[in-house]
Amino acid sequence: MPPHWDTDAPWFDHDRALPVADFGNRMPRRGRVRFPAIFSFLVQVPATVVLARYGRDFGHAGHDLGGELGAPRPGWFLAVALALIGPIALLGARRFPGPVAAVCAAAAGALILLRPDIGLPYVALAFAIVLGIVRGARVWVYASVAVAWATTIALAGTLGVPLPPARIAITTVALAVLCAIGEWVRTRREQIRELRRRADARRQSAEQRERVRIARELHDVLAHSLSLINVQAGVGLHLIDSQPAKAAEALANIKLTSKTALDEVRTVLGILRSDTEAESGESAGGAVPLTPEPDLSRLPALIDSYSAQGLHVELIAQLQPVMDATTAATQLALFRICQESLTNVLRHSQTRSATVRLELDDGYAVLTVTDEGSTEPLDPAIVPGGGLLGMRERAELLGGSLRVERPSPGGFLVEARLPVRRMR
């Protein structure tokens, strides 16, 4: 693969980028099994028929026994049978690559000993060597080829079959080259599998991160809004008979809170829908929401929404300096962490007051949310739930940190430190 290719790019197609080393996967399975057998049959069998039947005969010690060229030779069918063994054996190369390589090597050696005048390469053996190595039968291939070739050379010397040194050398080099080709193809296929495995892992990791991000956004939106709605509904039910005006105010707050929650949920789902349509090549049209994601400019309004629920929140903030020094992603994270922290105070704490502090500190935007809690000591162990995990993920994704502790027996403290990245 050329080193300048970006395999992480979404447009990168591994199937089309590596057609040479992975050509077998683009051919039907039945064709992949039959092609080597058919090709070797068409190349070596007809030629063997002609050369074995009408060629010259060589006796022991290499003497030409004569015979007119073109006269049919007796026993030629045995040479043809040896030539047929290889293509037939290749039909089982997928399931038994090692034994097939051994059979082809033995048949090729026997054909050389029987008719050394047939100089046609045993094509089936070439396929058996490469396919055997590629399919993992390396020991079978190396052992069978070495034993068959050494046995052929030894028997040729014993029986007086003419095998010139040049032919022995050329055949040995050809066998070594075939083994090298098999190793190269095998290594290439393993590299392709590894690239695909990594690409699948990256794609699954990206999909998982996106699911977590969406789940985190929906949790923050729904937990905050439903908590406020629950509190206001309780107030309305309690005051509907004695103070109808207060009950009506609670219903109005429920309406406003639910409308805001629906808008934010539509924003999250709209972003998800637009991403899906973009991946599938469809036009998102007007489906992309135009509502901006929350930033720190909406922090005072967030504080007011909790104050309306009876939770007194003191805001101590260097709001504008922090907004000028942070990106939109950092402001969204700070807003959501503050929202989740105050929701936890409203739902789980017995106190009716909390403090929110936002400031810059040595290159970090620091958000601190504290509450005094109840007067009764609580279990000092903090068991992280979905909200705390979501806040920690938001902070760590931006290179920051989240600290959660109990500064007093009944109180709670959440501190988020996010690095400042000034926008140019």
Short mmCIF file of C-alpha atoms in Angstrom, two decimals:
data_model
loop_
_atom_site.label_atom_id
_atom_site.label_comp_id
_atom_site.label_asym_id
_atom_site.label_seq_id
_atom_site.Cartn_x
_atom_site.Cartn_y
_atom_site.Cartn_z
CA MET A 1 0.00 0.00 0.00
CA PRO A 2 1.48 3.41 -0.89
CA PRO A 3 2.54 5.21 2.30
CA HIS A 4 0.73 8.42 1.37
CA TRP A 5 -2.72 6.83 1.44
CA ASP A 6 -4.87 7.90 4.38
CA THR A 7 -6.50 4.68 5.53
CA ASP A 8 -8.39 6.53 8.28
CA ALA A 9 -10.22 8.74 5.81
CA PRO A 10 -13.95 8.03 5.42
CA TRP A 11 -13.60 7.80 1.64
CA PHE A 12 -10.93 5.10 1.83
CA ASP A 13 -12.17 1.79 0.41
CA HIS A 14 -9.97 -1.09 1.51
CA ASP A 15 -11.61 -3.52 -0.92
CA ARG A 16 -10.77 -1.37 -3.96
CA ALA A 17 -7.45 -0.06 -2.71
CA LEU A 18 -5.82 -3.50 -2.49
CA PRO A 19 -7.05 -5.50 -5.49
CA VAL A 20 -3.77 -7.25 -6.36
CA ALA A 21 -3.09 -9.01 -3.08
CA ASP A 22 -6.74 -9.74 -2.42
CA PHE A 23 -7.93 -10.66 -5.90
CA GLY A 24 -9.24 -14.02 -4.64
CA ASN A 25 -11.92 -12.38 -2.51
CA ARG A 26 -13.40 -10.67 -5.58
CA MET A 27 -13.95 -13.99 -7.40
CA PRO A 28 -16.88 -16.30 -6.56
CA ARG A 29 -15.98 -19.10 -4.16
CA ARG A 30 -16.67 -21.85 -6.69
CA GLY A 31 -14.47 -20.07 -9.22
CA ARG A 32 -11.63 -19.68 -6.71
CA VAL A 33 -11.66 -23.44 -6.10
CA ARG A 34 -11.85 -24.50 -9.73
CA PHE A 35 -9.64 -21.93 -11.48
CA PRO A 36 -6.23 -23.47 -10.49
CA ALA A 37 -7.40 -26.96 -11.48
CA ILE A 38 -8.86 -25.82 -14.82
CA PHE A 39 -5.88 -23.63 -15.71
CA SER A 40 -3.27 -26.29 -14.90
CA PHE A 41 -5.29 -28.91 -16.80
CA LEU A 42 -5.51 -26.76 -19.93
CA VAL A 43 -1.81 -25.88 -19.84
CA GLN A 44 -0.07 -29.15 -18.97
CA VAL A 45 -2.36 -32.04 -19.95
CA PRO A 46 -2.80 -31.41 -23.71
CA ALA A 47 0.90 -30.62 -24.12
CA THR A 48 1.83 -33.73 -22.15
CA VAL A 49 -0.41 -35.84 -24.41
CA VAL A 50 1.42 -34.59 -27.51
CA LEU A 51 4.95 -34.75 -26.10
CA ALA A 52 4.51 -38.11 -24.36
CA ARG A 53 2.88 -39.83 -27.30
CA TYR A 54 4.97 -38.47 -30.15
CA GLY A 55 8.25 -37.48 -28.47
CA ARG A 56 11.55 -39.38 -28.47
CA ASP A 57 12.40 -42.05 -25.93
CA PHE A 58 15.47 -41.90 -23.68
CA GLY A 59 16.94 -45.03 -22.15
CA HIS A 60 19.23 -45.37 -19.15
CA ALA A 61 22.33 -43.20 -19.08
CA GLY A 62 20.57 -40.75 -21.38
CA HIS A 63 20.93 -42.61 -24.66
CA ASP A 64 18.39 -41.81 -27.34
CA LEU A 65 16.63 -45.03 -28.27
CA GLY A 66 15.47 -43.59 -31.51
CA GLY A 67 12.03 -44.01 -33.00
CA GLU A 68 10.54 -41.76 -35.63
CA LEU A 69 9.21 -38.46 -34.45
CA GLY A 70 5.50 -38.60 -34.90
CA ALA A 71 5.12 -42.33 -34.34
CA PRO A 72 2.81 -43.20 -31.41
CA ARG A 73 4.73 -44.26 -28.29
CA PRO A 74 3.59 -47.22 -26.16
CA GLY A 75 2.85 -46.45 -22.51
CA TRP A 76 2.37 -42.73 -23.12
CA PHE A 77 -0.91 -42.84 -21.22
CA LEU A 78 1.02 -43.30 -17.91
CA ALA A 79 2.68 -39.92 -18.41
CA VAL A 80 -0.70 -38.37 -19.17
CA ALA A 81 -2.12 -39.92 -16.00
CA LEU A 82 0.68 -38.35 -13.96
CA ALA A 83 -0.06 -35.00 -15.59
CA LEU A 84 -3.75 -35.41 -14.66
CA ILE A 85 -3.09 -36.14 -11.00
CA GLY A 86 -2.11 -32.56 -10.20
CA PRO A 87 -5.19 -30.75 -11.62
CA ILE A 88 -7.52 -33.31 -10.06
CA ALA A 89 -5.81 -32.99 -6.67
CA LEU A 90 -6.15 -29.18 -6.79
CA LEU A 91 -9.92 -29.56 -6.46
CA GLY A 92 -9.31 -30.45 -2.81
CA ALA A 93 -6.70 -27.78 -2.15
CA ARG A 94 -9.12 -25.63 -0.14
CA ARG A 95 -9.76 -28.29 2.50
CA PHE A 96 -6.47 -30.22 2.31
CA PRO A 97 -3.77 -27.81 1.09
CA GLY A 98 -0.89 -29.77 2.64
CA PRO A 99 -1.70 -33.24 1.26
CA VAL A 100 -2.49 -31.73 -2.15
CA ALA A 101 0.97 -30.14 -2.25
CA ALA A 102 2.54 -33.51 -1.36
CA VAL A 103 0.55 -35.34 -4.07
CA CYS A 104 1.44 -32.76 -6.73
CA ALA A 105 5.13 -32.84 -5.77
CA ALA A 106 5.20 -36.66 -5.97
CA ALA A 107 3.41 -36.68 -9.34
CA ALA A 108 5.77 -34.06 -10.76
CA GLY A 109 8.82 -36.03 -9.61
CA ALA A 110 7.46 -39.27 -11.07
CA LEU A 111 6.75 -37.57 -14.42
CA ILE A 112 10.32 -36.29 -14.58
CA LEU A 113 11.71 -39.75 -13.91
CA LEU A 114 9.35 -41.38 -16.43
CA ARG A 115 9.75 -38.88 -19.26
CA PRO A 116 12.68 -36.50 -18.71
CA ASP A 117 12.30 -35.32 -22.31
CA ILE A 118 9.04 -33.53 -21.41
CA GLY A 119 10.35 -30.17 -20.32
CA LEU A 120 6.92 -28.70 -19.62
CA PRO A 121 6.65 -27.19 -16.11
CA TYR A 122 4.25 -28.97 -13.77
CA VAL A 123 1.82 -26.04 -13.38
CA ALA A 124 -0.33 -27.80 -10.79
CA LEU A 125 2.65 -28.00 -8.44
CA ALA A 126 3.12 -24.22 -8.69
CA PHE A 127 -0.49 -23.63 -7.64
CA ALA A 128 -0.24 -26.22 -4.87
CA ILE A 129 2.88 -24.57 -3.40
CA VAL A 130 1.47 -21.03 -3.39
CA LEU A 131 -2.00 -22.01 -2.19
CA GLY A 132 -0.62 -24.33 0.47
CA ILE A 133 1.56 -21.59 1.99
CA VAL A 134 -1.22 -19.01 1.78
CA ARG A 135 -3.66 -21.36 3.53
CA GLY A 136 -1.26 -22.12 6.37
CA ALA A 137 0.14 -25.54 5.38
CA ARG A 138 3.72 -24.27 5.27
CA VAL A 139 5.32 -27.29 6.93
CA TRP A 140 3.52 -29.65 4.55
CA VAL A 141 4.61 -27.65 1.52
CA TYR A 142 8.27 -27.23 2.46
CA ALA A 143 8.67 -30.82 3.61
CA SER A 144 6.88 -32.45 0.66
CA VAL A 145 8.60 -30.31 -1.99
CA ALA A 146 12.06 -30.83 -0.47
CA VAL A 147 11.60 -34.58 -0.03
CA ALA A 148 10.08 -35.09 -3.49
CA TRP A 149 12.78 -33.06 -5.29
CA ALA A 150 15.66 -34.67 -3.38
CA THR A 151 14.20 -38.14 -4.02
CA THR A 152 13.79 -37.37 -7.72
CA ILE A 153 17.42 -36.28 -8.04
CA ALA A 154 18.66 -39.34 -6.15
CA LEU A 155 16.57 -41.80 -8.19
CA ALA A 156 17.57 -40.11 -11.43
CA GLY A 157 21.24 -40.70 -10.60
CA THR A 158 20.55 -44.30 -9.55
CA LEU A 159 18.42 -45.18 -12.59
CA GLY A 160 20.49 -43.25 -15.08
CA VAL A 161 17.74 -40.79 -15.99
CA PRO A 162 19.31 -37.77 -17.68
CA LEU A 163 18.94 -34.65 -15.45
CA PRO A 164 21.48 -32.03 -16.51
CA PRO A 165 22.91 -29.83 -13.71
CA ALA A 166 21.44 -26.75 -15.37
CA ARG A 167 17.95 -28.24 -15.22
CA ILE A 168 18.41 -29.20 -11.58
CA ALA A 169 19.58 -25.68 -10.74
CA ILE A 170 16.76 -23.97 -12.67
CA THR A 171 14.12 -26.22 -11.11
CA THR A 172 15.50 -25.61 -7.61
CA VAL A 173 15.44 -21.85 -8.12
CA ALA A 174 11.90 -22.03 -9.54
CA LEU A 175 10.69 -23.97 -6.48
CA ALA A 176 12.33 -21.41 -4.17
CA VAL A 177 10.72 -18.55 -6.09
CA LEU A 178 7.29 -20.21 -5.82
CA CYS A 179 7.74 -20.58 -2.06
CA ALA A 180 8.74 -16.91 -1.83
CA ILE A 181 5.64 -15.88 -3.81
CA GLY A 182 3.46 -17.91 -1.48
CA GLU A 183 5.03 -16.25 1.56
CA TRP A 184 4.56 -12.80 0.02
CA VAL A 185 0.89 -13.41 -0.76
CA ARG A 186 0.33 -14.85 2.72
CA THR A 187 1.98 -11.84 4.38
CA ARG A 188 0.00 -9.47 2.19
CA ARG A 189 -3.30 -11.12 3.06
CA GLU A 190 -2.46 -10.91 6.77
CA GLN A 191 -1.66 -7.21 6.40
CA ILE A 192 -4.97 -6.63 4.64
CA ARG A 193 -6.87 -8.50 7.36
CA GLU A 194 -5.11 -6.43 10.01
CA LEU A 195 -5.93 -3.18 8.20
CA ARG A 196 -9.57 -4.19 7.94
CA ARG A 197 -9.64 -5.25 11.58
CA ARG A 198 -8.24 -1.89 12.63
CA ALA A 199 -10.66 -0.04 10.35
CA ASP A 200 -13.58 -1.98 11.86
CA ALA A 201 -12.30 -1.27 15.36
CA ARG A 202 -11.99 2.44 14.59
CA ARG A 203 -15.46 2.53 13.08
CA GLN A 204 -16.98 0.71 16.06
CA SER A 205 -15.10 2.96 18.47
CA ALA A 206 -16.36 6.06 16.68
CA GLU A 207 -19.91 4.73 16.73
CA GLN A 208 -19.63 3.95 20.43
CA ARG A 209 -18.29 7.42 21.19
CA GLU A 210 -21.18 8.94 19.27
CA ARG A 211 -23.70 6.83 21.19
CA VAL A 212 -22.15 7.90 24.48
CA ARG A 213 -22.20 11.55 23.43
CA ILE A 214 -25.87 11.40 22.46
CA ALA A 215 -26.78 9.51 25.62
CA ARG A 216 -24.92 12.09 27.70
CA GLU A 217 -26.71 15.00 26.01
CA LEU A 218 -30.13 13.40 26.38
CA HIS A 219 -29.45 12.53 30.01
CA ASP A 220 -28.46 16.08 30.86
CA VAL A 221 -31.44 17.60 29.05
CA LEU A 222 -34.05 15.17 30.33
CA ALA A 223 -32.76 14.85 33.90
CA HIS A 224 -32.71 18.61 34.33
CA SER A 225 -36.08 19.28 32.71
CA LEU A 226 -37.97 16.37 34.23
CA SER A 227 -36.65 17.21 37.68
CA LEU A 228 -37.96 20.76 37.35
CA ILE A 229 -41.27 19.52 35.99
CA ASN A 230 -41.61 17.07 38.87
CA VAL A 231 -40.98 19.77 41.46
CA GLN A 232 -43.39 22.22 39.82
CA ALA A 233 -46.05 19.54 39.47
CA GLY A 234 -45.77 18.82 43.18
CA VAL A 235 -46.08 22.53 44.00
CA GLY A 236 -49.10 22.87 41.73
CA LEU A 237 -50.88 19.92 43.26
CA HIS A 238 -50.18 21.19 46.76
CA LEU A 239 -51.41 24.74 46.10
CA ILE A 240 -54.18 24.19 43.55
CA ASP A 241 -56.94 24.57 46.17
CA SER A 242 -55.44 27.06 48.62
CA GLN A 243 -53.46 29.28 46.21
CA PRO A 244 -54.70 28.89 42.63
CA ALA A 245 -52.45 31.72 41.41
CA LYS A 246 -49.32 29.95 42.64
CA ALA A 247 -50.55 26.70 41.08
CA ALA A 248 -51.09 28.47 37.77
CA GLU A 249 -47.55 29.86 37.99
CA ALA A 250 -46.23 26.34 38.54
CA LEU A 251 -48.14 25.10 35.48
CA ALA A 252 -46.69 27.95 33.42
CA ASN A 253 -43.21 26.97 34.56
CA ILE A 254 -43.93 23.36 33.59
CA LYS A 255 -45.01 24.51 30.14
CA LEU A 256 -41.89 26.64 29.66
CA THR A 257 -39.55 23.94 30.94
CA SER A 258 -41.11 21.21 28.77
CA LYS A 259 -40.92 23.44 25.69
CA THR A 260 -37.23 24.13 26.31
CA ALA A 261 -36.57 20.43 26.86
CA LEU A 262 -38.35 19.49 23.65
CA ASP A 263 -36.33 22.05 21.69
CA GLU A 264 -33.05 20.69 23.07
CA VAL A 265 -34.05 17.08 22.42
CA ARG A 266 -34.99 17.98 18.85
CA THR A 267 -31.58 19.63 18.48
CA VAL A 268 -29.74 16.48 19.60
CA LEU A 269 -31.87 14.16 17.47
CA GLY A 270 -31.64 16.54 14.51
CA ILE A 271 -27.85 16.47 14.65
CA LEU A 272 -27.95 12.67 14.80
CA ARG A 273 -30.35 12.51 11.85
CA SER A 274 -28.25 14.88 9.75
CA ASP A 275 -25.09 12.83 10.47
CA THR A 276 -26.88 9.62 9.41
CA GLU A 277 -28.19 11.17 6.20
CA ALA A 278 -24.77 12.57 5.37
CA GLU A 279 -23.19 9.12 5.75
CA SER A 280 -25.84 7.54 3.52
CA GLY A 281 -25.46 10.23 0.86
CA GLU A 282 -28.92 11.69 1.32
CA SER A 283 -29.59 15.37 1.61
CA ALA A 284 -30.45 16.55 5.08
CA GLY A 285 -32.48 19.45 3.68
CA GLY A 286 -34.00 21.47 6.44
CA ALA A 287 -33.70 18.75 9.05
CA VAL A 288 -30.66 20.30 10.72
CA PRO A 289 -31.81 22.30 13.73
CA LEU A 290 -30.94 25.98 13.84
CA THR A 291 -31.11 26.22 17.66
CA PRO A 292 -27.58 26.85 18.98
CA GLU A 293 -26.17 24.61 21.66
CA PRO A 294 -26.11 26.12 25.17
CA ASP A 295 -23.11 28.21 26.17
CA LEU A 296 -22.11 30.22 29.21
CA SER A 297 -24.25 33.18 28.16
CA ARG A 298 -27.27 31.09 29.20
CA LEU A 299 -25.84 30.36 32.65
CA PRO A 300 -27.76 33.17 34.45
CA ALA A 301 -31.02 31.94 32.89
CA LEU A 302 -30.19 28.43 34.08
CA ILE A 303 -29.64 29.73 37.60
CA ASP A 304 -32.98 31.58 37.46
CA SER A 305 -34.79 28.40 36.44
CA TYR A 306 -33.56 26.67 39.59
CA SER A 307 -34.35 29.69 41.73
CA ALA A 308 -37.91 29.45 40.47
CA GLN A 309 -38.05 25.94 41.94
CA GLY A 310 -37.20 27.22 45.43
CA LEU A 311 -33.46 26.48 45.25
CA HIS A 312 -31.45 29.57 46.13
CA VAL A 313 -28.35 29.60 43.91
CA GLU A 314 -25.57 32.16 44.37
CA LEU A 315 -23.63 32.80 41.18
CA ILE A 316 -20.07 34.10 41.53
CA ALA A 317 -18.68 34.22 38.02
CA GLN A 318 -16.10 35.92 35.82
CA LEU A 319 -18.54 35.26 33.01
CA GLN A 320 -17.26 37.41 30.16
CA PRO A 321 -13.54 36.67 30.68
CA VAL A 322 -14.25 32.95 30.71
CA MET A 323 -16.40 33.19 27.59
CA ASP A 324 -13.68 35.13 25.78
CA ALA A 325 -11.05 32.53 26.72
CA THR A 326 -12.94 29.32 25.93
CA THR A 327 -14.27 27.55 22.86
CA ALA A 328 -17.89 26.61 22.22
CA ALA A 329 -17.20 22.99 23.19
CA THR A 330 -15.70 24.04 26.54
CA GLN A 331 -18.61 26.37 27.26
CA LEU A 332 -21.12 23.62 26.46
CA ALA A 333 -19.30 21.23 28.81
CA LEU A 334 -19.22 23.79 31.63
CA PHE A 335 -22.91 24.58 31.12
CA ARG A 336 -23.92 20.89 31.20
CA ILE A 337 -21.77 20.14 34.24
CA CYS A 338 -23.34 23.05 36.10
CA GLN A 339 -26.82 21.94 35.00
CA GLU A 340 -26.28 18.34 36.14
CA SER A 341 -24.75 19.43 39.46
CA LEU A 342 -27.68 21.71 40.31
CA THR A 343 -30.14 19.00 39.24
CA ASN A 344 -28.47 16.63 41.69
CA VAL A 345 -28.76 19.24 44.44
CA LEU A 346 -32.44 19.72 43.66
CA ARG A 347 -33.19 16.00 43.56
CA HIS A 348 -30.94 14.51 46.21
CA SER A 349 -29.94 17.18 48.69
CA GLN A 350 -32.04 18.39 51.60
CA THR A 351 -30.60 21.89 51.37
CA ARG A 352 -32.31 24.75 49.56
CA SER A 353 -29.14 26.66 48.68
CA ALA A 354 -26.11 26.16 46.48
CA THR A 355 -23.17 28.17 45.20
CA VAL A 356 -21.84 28.27 41.65
CA ARG A 357 -18.38 29.74 41.12
CA LEU A 358 -16.80 30.23 37.66
CA GLU A 359 -13.32 31.69 37.23
CA LEU A 360 -10.04 31.49 35.38
CA ASP A 361 -7.12 29.89 37.21
CA ASP A 362 -3.67 29.38 35.68
CA GLY A 363 -4.82 28.47 32.17
CA TYR A 364 -7.96 26.63 33.27
CA ALA A 365 -11.62 27.52 33.44
CA VAL A 366 -12.73 26.30 36.86
CA LEU A 367 -16.38 25.64 37.68
CA THR A 368 -17.26 24.81 41.30
CA VAL A 369 -20.74 23.86 42.50
CA THR A 370 -21.21 23.35 46.24
CA ASP A 371 -24.09 22.81 48.64
CA GLU A 372 -24.19 22.45 52.39
CA GLY A 373 -26.40 19.38 52.28
CA SER A 374 -28.30 18.07 55.27
CA THR A 375 -27.37 18.41 58.90
CA GLU A 376 -27.19 14.63 59.26
CA PRO A 377 -23.86 13.02 58.30
CA LEU A 378 -23.98 11.01 55.08
CA ASP A 379 -21.95 8.07 53.88
CA PRO A 380 -18.59 9.58 52.81
CA ALA A 381 -18.29 7.05 49.97
CA ILE A 382 -19.43 8.49 46.65
CA VAL A 383 -20.96 5.98 44.25
CA PRO A 384 -20.79 7.44 40.74
CA GLY A 385 -24.00 7.23 38.76
CA GLY A 386 -24.83 8.15 35.18
CA GLY A 387 -24.74 11.87 35.90
CA LEU A 388 -21.32 11.88 37.56
CA LEU A 389 -19.88 9.62 34.87
CA GLY A 390 -21.26 11.90 32.18
CA MET A 391 -19.72 14.99 33.82
CA ARG A 392 -16.36 13.24 34.15
CA GLU A 393 -16.44 12.17 30.49
CA ARG A 394 -17.20 15.73 29.37
CA ALA A 395 -14.25 17.08 31.33
CA GLU A 396 -11.77 14.41 30.27
CA LEU A 397 -12.72 14.59 26.57
CA LEU A 398 -11.57 18.22 26.59
CA GLY A 399 -8.35 17.45 28.45
CA GLY A 400 -9.66 18.53 31.84
CA SER A 401 -10.58 16.85 35.09
CA LEU A 402 -13.50 16.53 37.48
CA ARG A 403 -13.25 16.38 41.27
CA VAL A 404 -16.18 15.23 43.39
CA GLU A 405 -16.00 15.15 47.18
CA ARG A 406 -17.82 15.89 50.44
CA PRO A 407 -16.33 19.03 52.03
CA SER A 408 -18.65 18.58 55.01
CA PRO A 409 -20.48 15.56 56.47
CA GLY A 410 -23.65 16.38 54.58
CA GLY A 411 -22.42 18.62 51.77
CA PHE A 412 -21.28 18.01 48.23
CA LEU A 413 -18.71 19.63 45.93
CA VAL A 414 -18.22 19.30 42.18
CA GLU A 415 -15.20 20.99 40.63
CA ALA A 416 -14.48 20.90 36.88
CA ARG A 417 -11.17 22.20 35.50
CA LEU A 418 -11.06 22.60 31.73
CA PRO A 419 -8.05 23.96 29.83
CA VAL A 420 -8.44 27.35 28.21
CA ARG A 421 -8.08 27.46 24.43
CA ARG A 422 -8.34 30.98 23.19
CA MET A 423 -10.21 31.32 19.89
CA ARG A 424 -8.37 33.18 17.16
#
